[in-house]
XYZ file of C-alpha atoms in Angstrom:
780
model
C 72.727 89.488 137.343
C 71.213 92.473 139.125
C 67.688 92.790 140.509
C 66.687 94.919 137.500
C 67.522 91.978 135.222
C 65.005 89.714 136.963
C 62.427 92.523 137.132
C 62.763 92.871 133.372
C 62.483 89.096 132.982
C 59.226 89.194 134.962
C 57.888 92.053 132.828
C 58.709 90.178 129.614
C 57.038 87.017 130.922
C 53.888 88.963 131.836
C 53.764 90.531 128.347
C 54.125 87.101 126.736
C 51.423 85.726 129.036
C 49.008 88.507 128.120
C 49.568 87.849 124.402
C 49.073 84.118 124.940
C 45.824 84.634 126.863
C 44.568 86.900 124.072
C 45.536 84.272 121.513
C 43.631 81.581 123.420
C 40.490 83.705 123.500
C 40.656 84.113 119.732
C 41.697 80.607 118.606
C 40.300 78.101 121.108
C 36.693 79.319 121.233
C 35.678 77.902 117.830
C 35.702 74.112 117.191
C 38.398 72.841 114.830
C 37.588 69.886 112.538
C 41.147 69.418 111.229
C 42.886 67.408 113.952
C 46.362 68.131 112.576
C 45.727 71.865 112.722
C 44.241 71.540 116.212
C 47.338 69.667 117.432
C 49.630 72.307 115.921
C 47.699 75.059 117.740
C 48.033 73.137 120.997
C 51.742 72.425 120.468
C 52.553 76.097 119.769
C 50.630 77.169 122.906
C 52.405 74.457 124.914
C 55.826 75.755 123.784
C 54.889 79.374 124.539
C 53.647 78.481 128.006
C 56.844 76.507 128.646
C 58.966 79.588 127.839
C 56.790 81.749 130.116
C 57.100 79.078 132.828
C 60.895 79.129 132.649
C 61.136 82.942 132.883
C 58.634 83.184 135.743
C 60.383 80.423 137.696
C 63.775 82.151 137.360
C 62.340 85.521 138.401
C 60.509 83.958 141.371
C 63.670 82.228 142.559
C 66.001 85.228 142.251
C 63.840 88.158 143.363
C 63.922 89.061 147.062
C 60.769 91.222 147.140
C 58.205 89.078 148.980
C 55.079 90.694 147.534
C 56.434 90.380 144.000
C 57.251 86.730 144.632
C 53.706 86.134 145.926
C 52.201 87.569 142.700
C 54.653 85.600 140.522
C 53.927 82.411 142.488
C 50.207 82.745 141.822
C 50.732 83.180 138.070
C 53.386 80.449 138.077
C 50.973 77.879 139.530
C 48.415 78.911 136.922
C 50.910 78.464 134.074
C 52.009 75.034 135.381
C 48.392 73.901 135.585
C 47.651 75.204 132.087
C 50.658 73.282 130.704
C 49.274 70.079 132.237
C 45.849 70.777 130.711
C 47.477 71.357 127.305
C 49.362 68.082 127.677
C 46.118 66.212 128.398
C 44.471 67.676 125.293
C 47.491 66.707 123.159
C 47.352 63.138 124.496
C 43.629 62.863 123.720
C 44.169 64.161 120.174
C 47.121 61.914 119.293
C 46.221 58.945 121.542
C 49.859 58.830 122.608
C 51.878 60.073 125.578
C 54.842 60.982 123.348
C 54.687 63.888 120.914
C 57.175 64.802 118.205
C 57.127 68.517 117.449
C 60.584 68.999 115.955
C 59.047 70.576 112.807
C 57.212 73.172 114.955
C 60.419 73.899 116.909
C 62.197 74.437 113.604
C 59.528 76.907 112.455
C 59.822 78.833 115.741
C 63.654 78.810 115.533
C 63.937 77.006 118.888
C 66.052 74.149 120.201
C 64.687 70.986 121.884
C 66.272 72.220 125.137
C 63.855 75.185 125.079
C 60.911 72.861 125.847
C 62.725 71.073 128.672
C 60.452 71.214 131.728
C 62.126 73.313 134.470
C 61.705 72.100 138.039
C 60.609 74.986 140.312
C 63.167 75.486 143.057
C 60.575 76.627 145.590
C 59.372 72.999 145.881
C 62.380 72.346 148.125
C 63.360 75.818 149.362
C 60.020 76.585 151.020
C 60.227 73.502 153.234
C 63.982 73.050 153.498
C 64.063 73.105 157.308
C 61.239 70.547 157.575
C 62.980 68.209 155.104
C 66.317 68.474 156.930
C 64.634 67.732 160.258
C 62.743 64.777 158.762
C 65.945 63.376 157.231
C 67.677 63.647 160.602
C 64.828 61.757 162.328
C 64.851 59.072 159.595
C 68.616 58.544 159.970
C 68.183 58.231 163.754
C 65.459 55.591 163.419
C 67.447 53.624 160.834
C 70.565 53.663 163.028
C 68.650 52.566 166.133
C 66.928 49.786 164.192
C 70.245 48.584 162.755
C 69.060 49.157 159.171
C 71.811 51.686 158.507
C 75.387 51.793 159.713
C 77.606 54.804 160.177
C 80.512 55.151 157.819
C 83.552 53.732 159.610
C 86.150 56.346 160.473
C 89.624 55.090 159.649
C 91.758 55.483 162.760
C 95.318 56.769 162.335
C 98.158 55.110 164.237
C 100.556 57.132 166.381
C 103.462 56.556 163.958
C 101.359 57.666 160.948
C 100.305 60.846 162.764
C 103.955 61.701 163.628
C 104.989 61.040 160.017
C 102.261 63.341 158.672
C 103.275 66.145 161.060
C 106.946 65.720 160.085
C 106.137 65.916 156.365
C 104.062 69.087 156.864
C 106.707 70.717 159.087
C 109.585 69.942 156.705
C 107.571 71.385 153.812
C 106.880 74.548 155.844
C 110.573 74.944 156.705
C 111.505 74.463 153.036
C 109.088 77.200 151.949
C 110.426 79.575 154.616
C 114.046 78.915 153.592
C 113.248 79.508 149.907
C 111.526 82.803 150.735
C 114.497 83.873 152.921
C 117.071 83.099 150.193
C 114.964 84.970 147.628
C 114.820 88.003 149.916
C 118.641 87.978 150.378
C 119.135 87.699 146.603
C 116.837 90.678 145.920
C 118.551 92.813 148.586
C 121.992 92.095 147.114
C 120.723 92.912 143.626
C 119.169 96.168 144.822
C 122.390 97.164 146.663
C 124.458 96.561 143.499
C 122.137 98.775 141.441
C 122.308 101.558 144.076
C 126.124 101.570 144.010
C 126.120 101.797 140.229
C 123.688 104.739 140.315
C 125.799 106.568 142.914
C 128.923 106.175 140.817
C 127.363 107.275 137.509
C 124.592 109.554 138.889
C 120.944 109.481 137.695
C 119.873 111.398 134.614
C 117.186 114.075 135.149
C 114.866 112.489 132.532
C 115.045 109.051 134.213
C 114.407 110.579 137.641
C 111.385 112.529 136.353
C 109.981 109.433 134.619
C 110.368 107.411 137.821
C 108.559 110.023 139.914
C 105.786 110.367 137.336
C 105.303 106.595 137.185
C 105.023 106.222 140.944
C 102.695 109.221 141.321
C 100.359 108.200 138.460
C 100.200 104.659 139.788
C 99.311 105.912 143.255
C 96.559 108.258 141.950
C 95.059 105.553 139.701
C 95.006 103.006 142.547
C 93.179 105.513 144.748
C 90.603 106.227 142.027
C 90.051 102.523 141.330
C 89.692 101.754 145.037
C 87.128 104.547 145.443
C 85.128 103.406 142.393
C 85.131 99.820 143.631
C 83.960 100.900 147.081
C 81.118 103.001 145.614
C 80.024 100.118 143.410
C 80.042 97.630 146.294
C 78.061 100.064 148.467
C 75.507 100.508 145.669
C 75.140 96.730 145.287
C 74.890 96.311 149.065
C 77.852 93.918 149.233
C 79.938 95.686 151.885
C 79.672 94.670 155.534
C 81.399 97.714 157.075
C 79.680 100.742 155.560
C 80.145 104.421 156.360
C 77.830 105.609 159.147
C 75.655 107.755 156.830
C 74.940 104.741 154.564
C 74.175 102.112 157.189
C 70.454 102.969 157.239
C 70.020 102.665 153.446
C 71.845 99.476 152.615
C 72.044 95.862 153.765
C 74.379 93.055 152.891
C 72.952 91.387 149.779
C 74.256 88.583 147.679
C 72.446 86.897 144.856
C 72.954 83.440 146.259
C 69.188 82.998 145.981
C 68.308 81.126 149.118
C 70.047 83.423 151.625
C 68.431 86.482 150.075
C 65.001 84.907 150.128
C 65.228 83.781 153.736
C 66.472 87.194 154.881
C 63.645 88.906 153.029
C 61.040 86.540 154.501
C 62.238 87.109 158.061
C 62.301 90.887 157.617
C 58.879 90.907 155.922
C 57.369 88.809 158.743
C 58.659 91.233 161.381
C 57.424 94.166 159.282
C 53.941 92.608 158.930
C 53.597 92.141 162.680
C 54.816 95.680 163.338
C 52.436 97.236 160.772
C 49.452 95.228 162.040
C 50.080 96.257 165.650
C 50.521 99.876 164.568
C 47.230 99.815 162.622
C 45.401 98.371 165.642
C 46.836 101.091 167.825
C 46.193 104.055 165.490
C 43.095 103.133 163.456
C 41.521 100.466 165.672
C 39.512 102.778 168.002
C 38.113 104.771 165.045
C 37.074 101.583 163.216
C 35.379 100.223 166.345
C 33.467 103.445 167.009
C 32.356 103.747 163.356
C 31.079 100.152 163.271
C 29.130 100.580 166.516
C 27.471 103.768 165.204
C 26.551 102.148 161.878
C 25.107 98.974 163.459
C 23.192 100.950 166.114
C 21.706 103.275 163.475
C 20.681 100.304 161.312
C 18.949 98.555 164.261
C 17.012 101.697 165.231
C 15.867 102.330 161.635
C 14.739 98.705 161.299
C 12.626 99.050 164.475
C 10.949 102.181 163.104
C 9.995 100.315 159.904
C 8.889 96.870 161.184
C 7.956 97.836 164.750
C 10.518 95.692 166.535
C 14.235 95.060 166.631
C 15.437 92.487 164.015
C 17.341 89.333 164.853
C 21.093 89.853 164.822
C 22.726 87.801 161.985
C 24.774 84.830 163.173
C 28.504 84.515 162.676
C 27.965 81.951 159.885
C 25.608 84.365 158.066
C 28.279 87.075 158.121
C 27.411 88.962 161.342
C 27.246 92.716 160.922
C 28.616 92.377 157.354
C 25.199 91.049 156.310
C 23.546 94.155 157.782
C 25.948 96.752 156.399
C 26.590 95.431 152.887
C 25.340 98.655 151.257
C 21.681 97.887 152.047
C 18.941 100.088 153.430
C 17.109 99.092 156.646
C 14.040 98.197 154.530
C 16.142 95.749 152.487
C 17.673 94.203 155.635
C 14.205 93.669 157.156
C 12.850 92.274 153.864
C 15.757 89.832 153.565
C 15.263 88.512 157.090
C 11.555 87.949 156.354
C 12.314 86.385 152.956
C 14.673 83.845 154.522
C 11.926 82.572 156.796
C 9.491 82.277 153.848
C 12.100 80.440 151.738
C 12.672 77.889 154.463
C 8.937 77.102 154.677
C 8.592 76.971 150.865
C 11.449 74.483 150.571
C 9.740 72.124 152.970
C 6.461 72.287 150.979
C 8.314 71.763 147.696
C 10.138 68.673 148.979
C 6.871 67.110 150.114
C 5.234 67.758 146.720
C 8.225 66.318 144.826
C 8.175 63.157 146.920
C 4.458 62.656 146.229
C 4.794 63.477 142.506
C 7.812 61.202 142.105
C 5.928 58.224 143.450
C 3.028 58.819 141.044
C 5.365 59.141 138.045
C 7.168 55.926 138.938
C 3.845 54.125 138.902
C 2.850 55.524 135.496
C 6.167 55.108 133.669
C 8.008 51.929 132.770
C 11.738 51.673 133.393
C 13.781 52.567 130.319
C 15.986 49.917 128.786
C 19.687 50.631 129.129
C 20.925 48.307 126.400
C 20.346 50.749 123.521
C 22.973 53.354 122.806
C 21.938 56.986 122.717
C 22.670 58.563 119.341
C 25.167 61.384 119.622
C 25.240 64.463 117.369
C 27.611 64.544 114.414
C 31.238 65.331 115.135
C 31.553 69.068 115.347
C 35.339 68.949 115.617
C 37.797 69.400 118.438
C 37.167 72.095 121.018
C 39.311 73.042 123.998
C 37.939 71.804 127.312
C 37.156 74.351 130.058
C 40.195 75.375 132.098
C 40.613 75.642 135.868
C 43.691 77.846 135.520
C 42.799 80.569 133.017
C 40.983 82.541 135.727
C 44.049 82.250 138.022
C 46.376 83.543 135.295
C 44.019 86.366 134.327
C 43.632 87.402 137.962
C 47.403 87.389 138.451
C 47.890 89.332 135.220
C 45.331 91.983 136.217
C 46.959 92.248 139.657
C 50.334 92.801 137.980
C 48.856 95.536 135.760
C 47.076 97.284 138.621
C 49.947 97.238 141.124
C 53.319 96.540 139.550
C 53.356 97.442 135.860
C 53.721 101.220 136.249
C 54.866 101.311 139.872
C 57.721 103.713 140.672
C 60.294 101.758 142.681
C 63.131 104.258 142.551
C 62.874 104.807 146.307
C 62.987 101.079 147.154
C 66.737 100.422 147.196
C 66.583 97.156 149.152
C 63.814 95.567 147.025
C 62.639 93.272 149.833
C 59.048 94.409 150.584
C 56.616 97.325 150.197
C 55.191 98.584 153.543
C 52.233 100.362 151.900
C 50.985 97.171 150.258
C 51.357 95.282 153.538
C 49.371 98.030 155.258
C 46.496 97.671 152.768
C 46.368 93.897 153.266
C 46.601 94.094 157.050
C 43.932 96.817 157.307
C 41.309 94.292 156.149
C 42.498 91.756 158.749
C 42.365 94.378 161.516
C 38.835 95.413 160.465
C 37.692 91.785 160.512
C 39.149 91.168 163.987
C 37.543 94.329 165.357
C 34.233 93.457 163.651
C 34.073 90.143 165.548
C 34.556 91.979 168.849
C 31.931 94.596 167.896
C 29.422 91.870 166.902
C 29.688 90.233 170.333
C 29.270 93.618 172.027
C 26.304 94.676 169.850
C 24.512 91.345 170.275
C 24.546 91.871 174.033
C 23.446 95.478 173.562
C 20.548 94.370 171.289
C 19.288 91.913 173.943
C 19.366 94.690 176.555
C 17.469 97.054 174.206
C 14.788 94.432 173.549
C 14.330 93.869 177.264
C 14.164 97.592 178.093
C 12.231 98.959 175.062
C 10.002 96.069 173.951
C 9.962 94.039 177.168
C 11.026 90.900 175.208
C 13.373 88.283 176.440
C 16.008 86.860 174.150
C 14.925 83.832 172.178
C 18.212 82.217 173.004
C 17.764 80.703 176.390
C 20.782 79.787 178.312
C 21.353 76.163 177.736
C 23.789 73.995 179.477
C 26.613 73.179 177.199
C 26.325 69.771 175.744
C 29.172 67.601 176.653
C 31.278 67.570 173.559
C 32.125 64.147 172.399
C 35.810 63.973 172.132
C 36.869 61.520 169.548
C 38.949 58.821 171.044
C 42.379 59.527 169.772
C 44.171 56.436 168.719
C 47.227 55.668 170.735
C 49.080 55.441 167.468
C 50.194 58.947 166.598
C 51.764 59.896 163.273
C 55.219 59.763 164.891
C 54.706 56.202 166.118
C 53.288 55.083 162.754
C 56.201 56.757 160.957
C 58.684 54.969 163.226
C 56.972 51.609 162.745
C 56.936 51.907 158.948
C 60.649 52.815 158.919
C 61.555 49.919 161.220
C 59.569 47.497 159.037
C 61.416 48.761 155.953
C 58.262 50.072 154.272
C 59.362 53.718 154.452
C 62.835 54.020 152.997
C 65.339 56.801 152.452
C 65.310 58.130 148.892
C 68.644 58.502 147.141
C 69.654 62.065 146.276
C 69.250 62.025 142.503
C 68.110 64.972 140.389
C 66.038 64.568 137.256
C 68.818 66.303 135.304
C 71.101 63.337 136.186
C 68.937 61.191 133.908
C 70.843 62.359 130.860
C 69.583 61.863 127.325
C 68.792 63.792 124.146
C 65.601 64.624 122.299
C 64.884 62.640 119.121
C 64.707 64.944 116.089
C 63.474 62.224 113.687
C 60.057 61.618 115.256
C 58.010 63.657 112.782
C 59.842 62.202 109.751
C 59.225 58.611 110.951
C 55.536 59.251 111.617
C 55.106 60.672 108.110
C 56.082 57.237 106.725
C 53.691 55.489 109.177
C 56.431 54.260 111.470
C 56.075 54.826 115.216
C 59.420 56.071 116.615
C 60.892 54.804 119.859
C 60.666 57.547 122.533
C 63.883 59.243 123.576
C 65.252 59.659 127.089
C 64.382 63.374 126.962
C 60.724 62.455 126.304
C 60.732 60.196 129.369
C 62.323 62.927 131.480
C 59.633 65.356 130.326
C 56.766 63.008 131.218
C 58.208 62.319 134.667
C 58.321 66.084 135.304
C 54.774 66.654 134.019
C 52.999 63.688 135.616
C 55.120 63.169 138.710
C 57.074 66.205 139.901
C 54.936 69.266 139.041
C 51.633 67.999 140.560
C 53.367 66.695 143.702
C 55.304 69.932 144.231
C 52.357 72.366 144.201
C 49.133 71.957 146.191
C 47.190 74.348 143.911
C 48.266 72.499 140.767
C 47.471 69.078 142.244
C 43.956 70.081 143.319
C 42.890 71.655 140.014
C 44.998 69.967 137.311
C 44.051 66.663 135.608
C 44.607 64.053 138.327
C 47.247 61.349 137.858
C 47.098 58.974 140.824
C 49.179 56.113 139.434
C 52.140 55.956 137.073
C 53.803 52.902 135.538
C 57.409 52.897 134.304
C 57.969 49.968 131.944
C 61.211 49.081 130.216
C 64.129 46.640 130.100
C 66.270 46.086 133.184
C 68.921 48.757 133.739
C 67.275 51.698 131.910
C 66.906 53.804 135.094
C 63.336 53.186 136.298
C 64.278 53.156 139.994
C 66.473 56.209 139.472
C 63.446 58.106 138.135
C 61.428 57.127 141.229
C 64.170 58.507 143.474
C 64.406 61.634 141.282
C 60.694 62.356 141.844
C 61.260 62.166 145.614
C 64.417 64.315 145.485
C 62.884 67.101 143.378
C 59.688 67.346 145.466
C 60.978 66.387 148.936
C 58.542 63.445 149.005
C 58.557 60.453 151.348
C 59.219 57.104 149.658
C 57.187 54.020 150.615
C 58.366 50.660 149.237
C 55.484 48.191 148.765
C 57.326 45.880 146.380
C 56.337 42.223 146.567
C 59.777 41.182 147.813
C 59.745 43.903 150.508
C 56.311 43.173 152.044
C 56.737 39.383 151.977
C 56.133 37.999 155.481
C 55.104 41.400 156.895
C 51.596 42.031 158.242
C 50.221 38.580 157.280
C 46.544 37.904 156.616
C 43.806 40.089 155.198
C 43.513 42.174 158.372
C 47.263 42.725 158.519
C 47.320 43.835 154.869
C 44.490 46.322 155.441
C 46.230 47.686 158.534
C 49.514 48.091 156.611
C 47.869 50.026 153.768
C 45.878 52.113 156.268
C 49.121 53.073 158.023
C 50.858 53.875 154.738
C 47.907 55.966 153.536
C 47.602 57.856 156.829
C 51.312 58.749 157.040
C 51.523 59.524 153.299
C 48.601 61.968 153.511
C 49.786 63.590 156.721
C 53.385 64.046 155.529
C 52.618 64.750 151.875
C 53.964 64.815 149.231
C 54.560 61.075 149.191
C 55.459 58.425 146.613
C 54.326 54.811 147.014
C 56.617 52.612 144.926
C 55.869 49.037 143.847
C 58.801 47.306 142.163
C 58.179 44.332 139.815
C 54.532 45.289 139.902
C 53.597 42.799 137.164
C 53.850 40.011 139.779
C 50.802 41.438 141.592
C 48.699 41.111 138.412
C 50.403 38.025 136.974
C 48.321 35.439 135.137
C 49.920 32.621 137.090
C 52.225 32.586 140.103
C 55.593 30.905 139.598
C 56.745 28.339 142.129
C 59.666 30.510 143.230
C 57.257 33.358 144.088
C 54.572 31.300 145.882
C 56.064 31.934 149.339
C 55.957 35.727 148.835
C 52.235 35.606 147.899
C 52.612 38.348 145.238
C 48.882 38.653 144.408
C 47.822 39.811 147.891
C 47.753 43.478 146.786
C 45.757 42.892 143.576
C 42.234 43.521 144.950
C 43.093 46.180 147.518
C 45.121 48.522 145.247
C 42.033 49.978 143.456
C 40.522 50.751 146.901
C 43.804 52.391 147.918
C 43.662 54.680 144.848
C 39.970 55.414 145.429
C 40.810 56.708 148.918
C 43.124 59.353 147.419
C 41.355 62.694 146.938
C 42.379 65.703 144.844
C 43.962 67.427 147.866
C 46.137 64.379 148.684
C 49.547 64.726 147.045
C 50.251 60.999 146.977
C 51.462 59.220 143.822
C 51.572 55.471 143.196
C 54.531 54.538 140.960
C 55.044 51.021 139.650
C 58.129 49.731 137.851
C 58.317 46.623 135.699
C 60.605 45.022 133.143
C 58.021 42.379 132.119
C 54.626 44.116 131.759
C 53.454 41.515 129.246
C 53.363 38.867 132.030
C 50.508 40.713 133.775
C 46.764 40.368 133.276
C 46.259 43.564 131.265
C 42.681 44.468 132.253
C 43.230 44.972 136.036
C 46.803 46.098 135.355
C 45.752 49.023 133.123
C 42.818 49.801 135.419
C 45.204 50.574 138.303
C 47.910 52.410 136.347
C 46.418 55.488 134.734
C 49.566 56.490 132.828
C 52.084 54.046 131.340
C 55.504 55.410 130.330
C 57.845 53.343 128.190
C 61.471 53.815 129.285
C 63.727 52.806 126.343
C 67.421 52.041 126.118
C 69.606 55.061 125.149
C 70.048 55.919 121.469
C 73.314 56.998 119.822
C 72.685 60.727 120.367
C 72.224 60.149 124.096
C 75.283 57.894 124.392
C 77.617 60.215 122.465
C 76.286 63.775 122.182
C 79.383 65.435 120.678
C 77.437 68.378 119.236
C 75.412 69.117 122.363
C 77.648 71.505 124.252
C 75.151 72.337 127.020
C 74.903 68.758 128.292
C 77.548 66.118 128.923
C 75.872 62.912 127.766
C 75.903 59.325 128.846
C 79.444 57.940 128.445
C 81.089 61.255 129.252
C 78.727 61.932 132.163
C 79.250 58.515 133.789
C 83.050 58.564 133.368
C 83.330 62.052 134.891
C 80.900 61.112 137.669
C 83.117 58.185 138.687
C 86.272 60.308 138.839
C 87.674 59.652 135.366
C 89.371 62.145 133.033
C 88.595 62.343 129.310
C 91.510 62.900 126.931
C 92.040 62.550 123.162
C 93.168 58.950 123.707
C 89.595 58.027 124.732
C 87.323 57.696 121.679
C 83.799 58.403 122.984
C 82.289 57.966 119.504
C 83.673 54.436 119.275
C 82.290 53.573 122.735
C 78.883 54.990 121.761
C 78.752 52.820 118.623
C 79.967 49.657 120.342
C 77.505 50.086 123.237
C 74.428 50.054 120.948
C 71.861 47.829 122.661
C 73.336 48.256 126.138
C 71.403 50.113 128.817
C 72.557 52.845 131.178
C 73.018 50.215 133.893
C 75.394 48.215 131.676
C 77.467 51.325 130.942
C 77.641 52.250 134.652
C 78.824 48.730 135.546
C 81.466 48.804 132.798
C 82.805 52.195 133.914
C 82.863 51.246 137.605
C 84.680 47.991 136.793
C 87.456 49.967 135.043
C 87.721 53.001 137.350
C 88.916 51.276 140.510
C 90.804 53.153 143.254
C 94.137 51.971 141.899
C 93.228 52.995 138.329
C 92.173 56.473 139.488
C 95.572 56.973 141.157
C 97.307 56.067 137.877
C 95.178 58.541 135.855
C 97.781 61.337 135.635
C 100.547 59.220 134.114
C 98.316 56.658 132.360
C 95.250 58.252 130.678
C 92.128 56.238 129.930
C 91.957 54.344 126.644
C 88.969 53.015 124.681
C 90.045 49.376 124.873
C 89.839 49.345 128.695
C 86.037 49.638 128.624
C 85.509 47.077 125.852
C 86.368 44.047 127.978
C 83.992 44.809 130.844
C 81.218 45.792 128.394
C 81.606 42.536 126.413
C 80.906 40.465 129.558
C 77.311 41.784 129.724
C 74.244 40.804 127.706
C 72.672 43.634 125.664
C 68.963 44.295 125.087
C 68.162 43.070 121.595
C 65.729 44.830 119.242
C 63.229 41.975 119.402
C 62.968 42.340 123.182
C 62.560 46.107 122.919
C 59.842 45.785 120.254
C 57.723 43.732 122.687
C 57.400 46.784 124.949
C 55.824 48.810 122.121
């Protein structure tokens, strides 16, 4: 795709966003008493925002222009936050985390894949260097601590090396001999044809045809070569350009990351250059103008009030407070009003304290046992949004700057110098203003001394010795190292959320119409993990303003991929992974003080190196009703009372997520258990559509995905439908074990002459115990 394609994609997304914002203003202002209608309105808006999100994310990732990407990023964060707000409203309406909107998708002529939550690629790209450096440090610490071993390099014997060289050399000689014999054969054939032509003589028509053929071929090759060169020059994909085009083109490829990094580096250099140039050219004029304006304002104030006013402090805005389009009379009046306000506040506080005491004596305390009667239900109304203003601001910025902007001159599409100049002019003015304020404050003191004979109120005071906080000897690096060596900070496996394959259930609405709650699909689980785990952790703006989810519980039978989802959250966001499972912390940091110190260290490192995920495996043991004898030594309940305090210490700006996994949630004491985990996600076993997926061409589903992932080849002899039916009740873990048991190294070598058959997987699958329906129903 060309740059114009992604520009058009951005324009379309902005148009859709403007229509959606207009629709929200019209529909969501009035309360809606029909809850079904309210949910449908929310679901349609959710789908529309998801489509806008996908287009904006693609445009942001592929465009090189840094200022365009900055505008898109702002709107993108707003759209993500609005999606999370919509999700919260849908949950409150339906009292369920899972929603089935297949009937709405059908009305809109959309597929379930169209509401799949895309993961923004800038989560990783913007901090790629930091993540690579951190991974390198983590590997070093693990190797030094003996917790990780290098992959052994298989040494080759001298005889094996000689044999390999001989095989390669003999093959090379064989290829050379074959080419030589072919050349001799062609020369002999050509010589025979020449002799025949000499004896018989060529016909004039044949000779003319031969000349025409060669000439036309030569001309066409030249034309094609020239057209290709012009096209490559236009696209900027030629390294050695003609001298007259070197200044107007750079090497560009739409590999995404390379383009972005090149554009960022060039834009940074351009920003520094423009700022320095502005300081050099416009700086003296700005300084002189400010000095004249401030001096004039001070003199006029003295004429009105009879003395020079106090110069505003830096916190009050400095000279900005004096020159904010106000007359000298207004400046003098404001300074006097501030003093009066301060004295009035003191008097008011004293009166309130006295009056409050008298009222407390006269009134009896109100009983809290009675419930306050609430007004009648007025229907559902959309809660106020923290992101509508962000989207509207981004949309207005797009209209003002980019909608009708002529970019015909900007061939490179990397940055706009004029826009940078406008932004940097404000920074230059602010820097010069600070210098002018210091200069004018000194000048004002001199004027007071000379004209009025007053000394400055600010007497020179000896600087108070600043108390330097005693810095703990434990730096973040040392705490990080200690947590890694203790096994509390572990290396996350590289797993993407898309690897958790599964299909959307299209029968949810039909089952709910007959009052039967459907089992959630794997696609529903994947969507919730993206909404509650990945999107808030990936963006600071979204995390601070969106509905806060501090703790997440993944509950389901063993082998359904709960740990894989934890690792996927870390992979997609570049988060650190802390393992506070009962089995992992057993015997570490004993006692109450040791436990507090451990959690303090984890919290400190997690906040400093955010985003971070704190994982607790088998979390039901912490809240269990009774401790089993086998678990008494591990003391599983030691985290029960301190976990709520840990969550309370997390603020909105801290991108730290607590994730618990359990396969026996019913063993826990539900009241404290549900108090800690704000969101509970049921992770089911895969259904038939997820195991087979013949009609879903865009995704290779479970059996096919796992076989291909382990090096297998699928042929007509392998009946995937039969495997999908037979594996009903088995989890993803069971299927992975069955496939790995069959696809050994020896079996992979035999694949070409002995294709895979269905019966091979039956034996290994039959050795495992499935998850029965009764067990799965308990999780509901």
